[in-house]
Amino acid sequence: MQTKFIFVTGGVMSGLGKGVTTSSIAKLLQLSNQKVSCIKIDPYLNYDAGTMNPVAHGEVFVTDDGGECDMDIGNYERFLNQDISKDHNITTAQVYSSVIEAERKGEYLGACVQIIPHITDEIKNRIKKVAEDEKLDFLIVECGGTVGDIESLPFLEALRQMRVEEGPQGVIFVHVTLAPSLDVVGEQKTKPTQHSIQELRRIGIQADFLAVRCTKQLEEKTKKKIAMFTNVTPNDVLSCHDAKSIFEVPQMLHDQGIMDSIFTKFGIVGMANLSSNWDKWNKIAENMVNHEEQKVKIAMVGKYVTLADSYVSVNHALKHAGAEIGKSVEIGLIDSESITDYNQLSDYDGILVPGGFGTRGSEGIIQTANYAREKNIPYLGICFGFQLAAVAFGRNVLKLEDSNSTEINPDTQNPIVDLLPEQKDVSNMGGSLRLGANDVQIKEGTNAQKIYNSNVISKRHRHRYEINKQYIPEFEKNGLVFSADSDDGKRMEMLEIPSHKFYLGVQFHPEFNSRPGYPENAFMSFVKAASQ
Ligand code: GLN
């Protein structure tokens, strides 16, 4: 079978959960034994998400192959329990760069290079390449932004062309919109959806499905009204009402008959509708919501706390681990820049410091890492939280008072965290960190080895600075062990304090490998320790 494409567009406004709709449809197809994957198109001009502020745009999700991607890629990985490569995140800059490079090489043979066909061809080629390389049955492509945005026009045009080229049995469109209800009247309003569908039609796209976000289930009469104005049958107007968890959305769509309708539209007959894996998934999904009575309280101390999405994979990883032991993890976000009263941390069962960059808020992190050590509170430090735990130990146990990372104080006398020589001349910000999956060697007899039950693990990275090896003997003499390294001992990867209840720092980002039903080991042991 040739790959079938499902294109997901957005209307009315951002933040309606296009990513969840996309992931849920992909999940349902996967549960029907289809080989599926997802692509996220980001029409912004950044080459990738790597240079974007997490507080404005959400976390930068790192893939195995070192992509710095939009956080929706993380949603796809978690829903599908499958690794996704960086070519699944297409941006305007990537498309234009390729076209401009080809033009400079003279590859267009004198043609006037234009948005149509050159840019749109490049977009289509990128989508088709993923489908072919991975021999997919279905590829779901989510186009970021909202219909009507100038930036997304070339992408929507490319998707429109693909529908013509592949035919109606090769491509279907799902449009995600909103039916708000005004409190006073309580009636579900359809006008925003009508307008957004008109906008979509104006550029030549007819939606096959509407996924309508609403607080309460979409009423039949509202479905009918929307259907009438949008050329979509009432059956294919899908209610996406508020749910307790995003993991309930596949079931919600399935109950409305989306699978039969998708297969019918693609002209696929006799397709088994959901395999036996459905039960397994449902158990995982149920497990992710049902533990409100038993709580583990985790303080997350970082500087990007104004937007919960800036640590979205960490939040998920904590919840995956909690679900595994039948507890719900309550996360307290604490701003490392403004924290003064460290005793508030004693209200929590565990303290987590996620990744971060730069000077602002770093003193609060150093003190937090020290507080957790002194008070014997379970601590998990990720990347920056690993590096600054070492700095805190340098200051407070080794008594090297100006210990620091040269990222924070380039002139410190005790650069416990520093650049490796090869990073010293790097001037570009984008794509110049150490990125993606690398092997980590774990030392025999350490807590790390127990946690991972292995001597070598592959984990994703995103950092520039490293533990300065010069200080290791002093650390180890004083009770802090570097329990894993990489690149033949060039870089330190994990630290632990064996005498502590649970004190673990990791240079890598374990959160990117955690999936519902398959929690990541470091998170699992941290949450377990916190719950005891
Ligand atoms: N800022 C640190 C570095 O560049 C840590 C990075 C991170 O936490 N992702 O090494």
mmCIF file of C-alpha atoms in Angstrom, residues 23-196:
data_model
loop_
_atom_site.group_PDB
_atom_site.id
_atom_site.type_symbol
_atom_site.label_atom_id
_atom_site.label_comp_id
_atom_site.label_asym_id
_atom_site.label_seq_id
_atom_site.Cartn_x
_atom_site.Cartn_y
_atom_site.Cartn_z
ATOM 1 C CA SER A 23 -1.078 12.170 18.142
ATOM 2 C CA SER A 24 -4.439 10.605 18.958
ATOM 3 C CA ILE A 25 -5.309 9.885 15.333
ATOM 4 C CA ALA A 26 -1.821 8.443 14.857
ATOM 5 C CA LYS A 27 -2.283 6.302 17.970
ATOM 6 C CA LEU A 28 -5.602 4.913 16.726
ATOM 7 C CA LEU A 29 -4.005 3.962 13.417
ATOM 8 C CA GLN A 30 -1.065 2.387 15.215
ATOM 9 C CA LEU A 31 -3.495 0.403 17.357
ATOM 10 C CA SER A 32 -5.057 -0.824 14.103
ATOM 11 C CA ASN A 33 -1.664 -2.362 13.297
ATOM 12 C CA GLN A 34 -0.669 0.339 10.816
ATOM 13 C CA LYS A 35 2.856 1.678 10.455
ATOM 14 C CA VAL A 36 2.453 5.361 11.272
ATOM 15 C CA SER A 37 4.438 8.430 12.086
ATOM 16 C CA CYS A 38 3.881 12.159 12.406
ATOM 17 C CA ILE A 39 5.467 15.320 11.033
ATOM 18 C CA LYS A 40 5.248 18.773 12.562
ATOM 19 C CA ILE A 41 5.488 21.763 10.266
ATOM 20 C CA ASP A 42 6.557 24.959 12.013
ATOM 21 C CA PRO A 43 6.087 27.910 9.707
ATOM 22 C CA TYR A 44 8.315 30.237 11.763
ATOM 23 C CA LEU A 45 11.642 31.462 10.394
ATOM 24 C CA ASN A 46 13.913 29.844 12.987
ATOM 25 C CA TYR A 47 15.842 26.957 11.467
ATOM 26 C CA ASP A 48 14.862 24.861 14.475
ATOM 27 C CA ALA A 49 13.566 25.343 18.015
ATOM 28 C CA GLY A 50 17.104 25.361 19.468
ATOM 29 C CA THR A 51 17.442 29.135 19.648
ATOM 30 C CA MET A 52 13.941 29.750 20.966
ATOM 31 C CA ASN A 53 13.146 30.871 24.481
ATOM 32 C CA PRO A 54 11.378 28.024 26.309
ATOM 33 C CA VAL A 55 9.220 30.467 28.250
ATOM 34 C CA ALA A 56 7.750 31.828 25.027
ATOM 35 C CA HIS A 57 7.597 28.680 22.960
ATOM 36 C CA GLY A 58 7.788 25.707 25.332
ATOM 37 C CA GLU A 59 10.523 23.156 25.735
ATOM 38 C CA VAL A 60 13.053 22.301 23.064
ATOM 39 C CA PHE A 61 12.564 18.588 22.455
ATOM 40 C CA VAL A 62 15.763 16.725 21.563
ATOM 41 C CA THR A 63 15.607 13.679 19.304
ATOM 42 C CA ASP A 64 18.024 10.738 19.202
ATOM 43 C CA ASP A 65 19.625 12.138 16.051
ATOM 44 C CA GLY A 66 20.276 15.476 17.726
ATOM 45 C CA GLY A 67 17.355 17.525 16.432
ATOM 46 C CA GLU A 68 16.277 20.497 18.548
ATOM 47 C CA CYS A 69 12.605 20.197 17.813
ATOM 48 C CA ASP A 70 9.216 21.616 18.610
ATOM 49 C CA MET A 71 7.720 20.036 21.712
ATOM 50 C CA ASP A 72 4.959 18.398 19.645
ATOM 51 C CA ILE A 73 7.566 15.878 18.495
ATOM 52 C CA GLY A 74 7.704 14.819 22.164
ATOM 53 C CA ASN A 75 3.937 14.310 22.172
ATOM 54 C CA TYR A 76 4.206 12.060 19.123
ATOM 55 C CA GLU A 77 7.022 10.025 20.678
ATOM 56 C CA ARG A 78 5.099 9.580 23.917
ATOM 57 C CA PHE A 79 1.797 8.668 22.288
ATOM 58 C CA LEU A 80 3.326 6.292 19.762
ATOM 59 C CA ASN A 81 6.101 4.989 22.035
ATOM 60 C CA GLN A 82 8.420 5.327 19.070
ATOM 61 C CA ASP A 83 11.529 7.407 18.327
ATOM 62 C CA ILE A 84 11.125 10.158 15.765
ATOM 63 C CA SER A 85 13.950 11.719 13.775
ATOM 64 C CA LYS A 86 14.602 15.403 13.260
ATOM 65 C CA ASP A 87 13.465 15.427 9.623
ATOM 66 C CA HIS A 88 9.939 15.152 11.079
ATOM 67 C CA ASN A 89 10.076 18.792 12.133
ATOM 68 C CA ILE A 90 9.980 21.001 9.045
ATOM 69 C CA THR A 91 10.453 24.770 9.320
ATOM 70 C CA THR A 92 10.366 27.642 6.846
ATOM 71 C CA ALA A 93 14.098 28.229 7.303
ATOM 72 C CA GLN A 94 14.991 24.626 6.416
ATOM 73 C CA VAL A 95 12.850 24.749 3.281
ATOM 74 C CA TYR A 96 14.177 28.108 2.102
ATOM 75 C CA SER A 97 17.793 27.214 2.927
ATOM 76 C CA SER A 98 17.617 24.138 0.699
ATOM 77 C CA VAL A 99 15.997 26.043 -2.145
ATOM 78 C CA ILE A 100 18.462 28.921 -1.919
ATOM 79 C CA GLU A 101 21.405 26.525 -1.771
ATOM 80 C CA ALA A 102 20.142 24.707 -4.862
ATOM 81 C CA GLU A 103 19.678 28.040 -6.635
ATOM 82 C CA ARG A 104 23.256 29.075 -5.810
ATOM 83 C CA LYS A 105 24.508 25.800 -7.251
ATOM 84 C CA GLY A 106 22.619 26.561 -10.452
ATOM 85 C CA GLU A 107 20.376 23.550 -10.063
ATOM 86 C CA TYR A 108 17.290 25.363 -11.367
ATOM 87 C CA LEU A 109 18.923 25.817 -14.781
ATOM 88 C CA GLY A 110 18.122 29.452 -15.262
ATOM 89 C CA ALA A 111 14.533 29.316 -13.993
ATOM 90 C CA CYS A 112 13.033 32.137 -11.994
ATOM 91 C CA VAL A 113 12.869 30.559 -8.517
ATOM 92 C CA GLN A 114 9.462 31.051 -6.878
ATOM 93 C CA ILE A 115 7.331 30.049 -3.925
ATOM 94 C CA ILE A 116 5.159 28.034 -6.299
ATOM 95 C CA PRO A 117 6.547 25.626 -7.505
ATOM 96 C CA HIS A 118 10.023 25.634 -5.954
ATOM 97 C CA ILE A 119 9.234 26.160 -2.285
ATOM 98 C CA THR A 120 6.085 24.045 -2.423
ATOM 99 C CA ASP A 121 7.971 21.257 -4.234
ATOM 100 C CA GLU A 122 10.628 21.288 -1.530
ATOM 101 C CA ILE A 123 7.923 20.999 1.153
ATOM 102 C CA LYS A 124 6.207 18.119 -0.624
ATOM 103 C CA ASN A 125 9.520 16.336 -1.217
ATOM 104 C CA ARG A 126 10.403 16.532 2.451
ATOM 105 C CA ILE A 127 7.049 15.038 3.455
ATOM 106 C CA LYS A 128 7.199 12.305 0.804
ATOM 107 C CA LYS A 129 10.793 11.442 1.686
ATOM 108 C CA VAL A 130 9.830 10.634 5.287
ATOM 109 C CA ALA A 131 6.939 8.489 4.025
ATOM 110 C CA GLU A 132 9.187 6.581 1.611
ATOM 111 C CA ASP A 133 12.262 6.250 3.834
ATOM 112 C CA GLU A 134 10.183 4.801 6.643
ATOM 113 C CA LYS A 135 7.797 2.822 4.411
ATOM 114 C CA LEU A 136 4.827 4.173 6.314
ATOM 115 C CA ASP A 137 1.209 3.136 5.874
ATOM 116 C CA PHE A 138 0.059 6.487 7.251
ATOM 117 C CA LEU A 139 1.806 9.793 7.775
ATOM 118 C CA ILE A 140 0.008 12.437 9.811
ATOM 119 C CA VAL A 141 1.279 15.952 9.125
ATOM 120 C CA GLU A 142 0.414 18.715 11.560
ATOM 121 C CA CYS A 143 0.743 22.234 10.205
ATOM 122 C CA GLY A 144 1.552 24.676 12.994
ATOM 123 C CA GLY A 145 -0.099 28.065 13.238
ATOM 124 C CA THR A 146 -3.635 29.026 12.322
ATOM 125 C CA VAL A 147 -5.202 29.213 8.874
ATOM 126 C CA GLY A 148 -4.913 32.788 7.675
ATOM 127 C CA ASP A 149 -1.343 33.257 8.935
ATOM 128 C CA ILE A 150 0.928 34.624 6.224
ATOM 129 C CA GLU A 151 3.770 32.322 7.261
ATOM 130 C CA SER A 152 1.830 29.092 6.839
ATOM 131 C CA LEU A 153 0.475 29.874 3.349
ATOM 132 C CA PRO A 154 3.217 28.102 1.325
ATOM 133 C CA PHE A 155 2.812 25.007 3.499
ATOM 134 C CA LEU A 156 -0.971 24.891 3.136
ATOM 135 C CA GLU A 157 -0.536 25.420 -0.601
ATOM 136 C CA ALA A 158 1.844 22.427 -0.727
ATOM 137 C CA LEU A 159 -0.673 20.299 1.196
ATOM 138 C CA ARG A 160 -3.445 21.410 -1.169
ATOM 139 C CA GLN A 161 -1.329 20.355 -4.146
ATOM 140 C CA MET A 162 -0.673 16.971 -2.582
ATOM 141 C CA ARG A 163 -4.382 16.312 -2.285
ATOM 142 C CA VAL A 164 -4.740 16.931 -6.030
ATOM 143 C CA GLU A 165 -1.719 14.805 -6.867
ATOM 144 C CA GLU A 166 -2.450 11.879 -4.564
ATOM 145 C CA GLY A 167 -6.238 12.011 -5.025
ATOM 146 C CA PRO A 168 -8.974 12.007 -2.376
ATOM 147 C CA GLN A 169 -8.077 8.425 -1.436
ATOM 148 C CA GLY A 170 -4.497 9.430 -0.773
ATOM 149 C CA VAL A 171 -4.939 12.551 1.328
ATOM 150 C CA ILE A 172 -7.496 13.695 3.879
ATOM 151 C CA PHE A 173 -7.688 16.912 5.847
ATOM 152 C CA VAL A 174 -8.591 17.348 9.507
ATOM 153 C CA HIS A 175 -9.247 20.882 10.692
ATOM 154 C CA VAL A 176 -9.080 21.655 14.412
ATOM 155 C CA THR A 177 -11.359 24.497 15.540
ATOM 156 C CA LEU A 178 -13.142 25.854 18.567
ATOM 157 C CA ALA A 179 -16.811 26.063 19.594
ATOM 158 C CA PRO A 180 -16.796 28.444 22.545
ATOM 159 C CA SER A 181 -19.748 28.694 24.885
ATOM 160 C CA LEU A 182 -20.398 32.026 26.470
ATOM 161 C CA ASP A 183 -21.188 31.602 30.142
ATOM 162 C CA VAL A 184 -24.286 33.776 30.079
ATOM 163 C CA VAL A 185 -26.117 31.853 27.376
ATOM 164 C CA GLY A 186 -24.270 28.535 27.604
ATOM 165 C CA GLU A 187 -24.879 27.906 23.906
ATOM 166 C CA GLN A 188 -22.064 26.434 21.807
ATOM 167 C CA LYS A 189 -21.187 28.998 19.169
ATOM 168 C CA THR A 190 -20.287 27.927 15.651
ATOM 169 C CA LYS A 191 -19.369 31.199 13.951
ATOM 170 C CA PRO A 192 -15.598 31.027 14.603
ATOM 171 C CA THR A 193 -15.576 27.550 13.039
ATOM 172 C CA GLN A 194 -17.602 28.752 10.055
ATOM 173 C CA HIS A 195 -15.155 31.585 9.457
ATOM 174 C CA SER A 196 -12.102 29.458 9.777
#
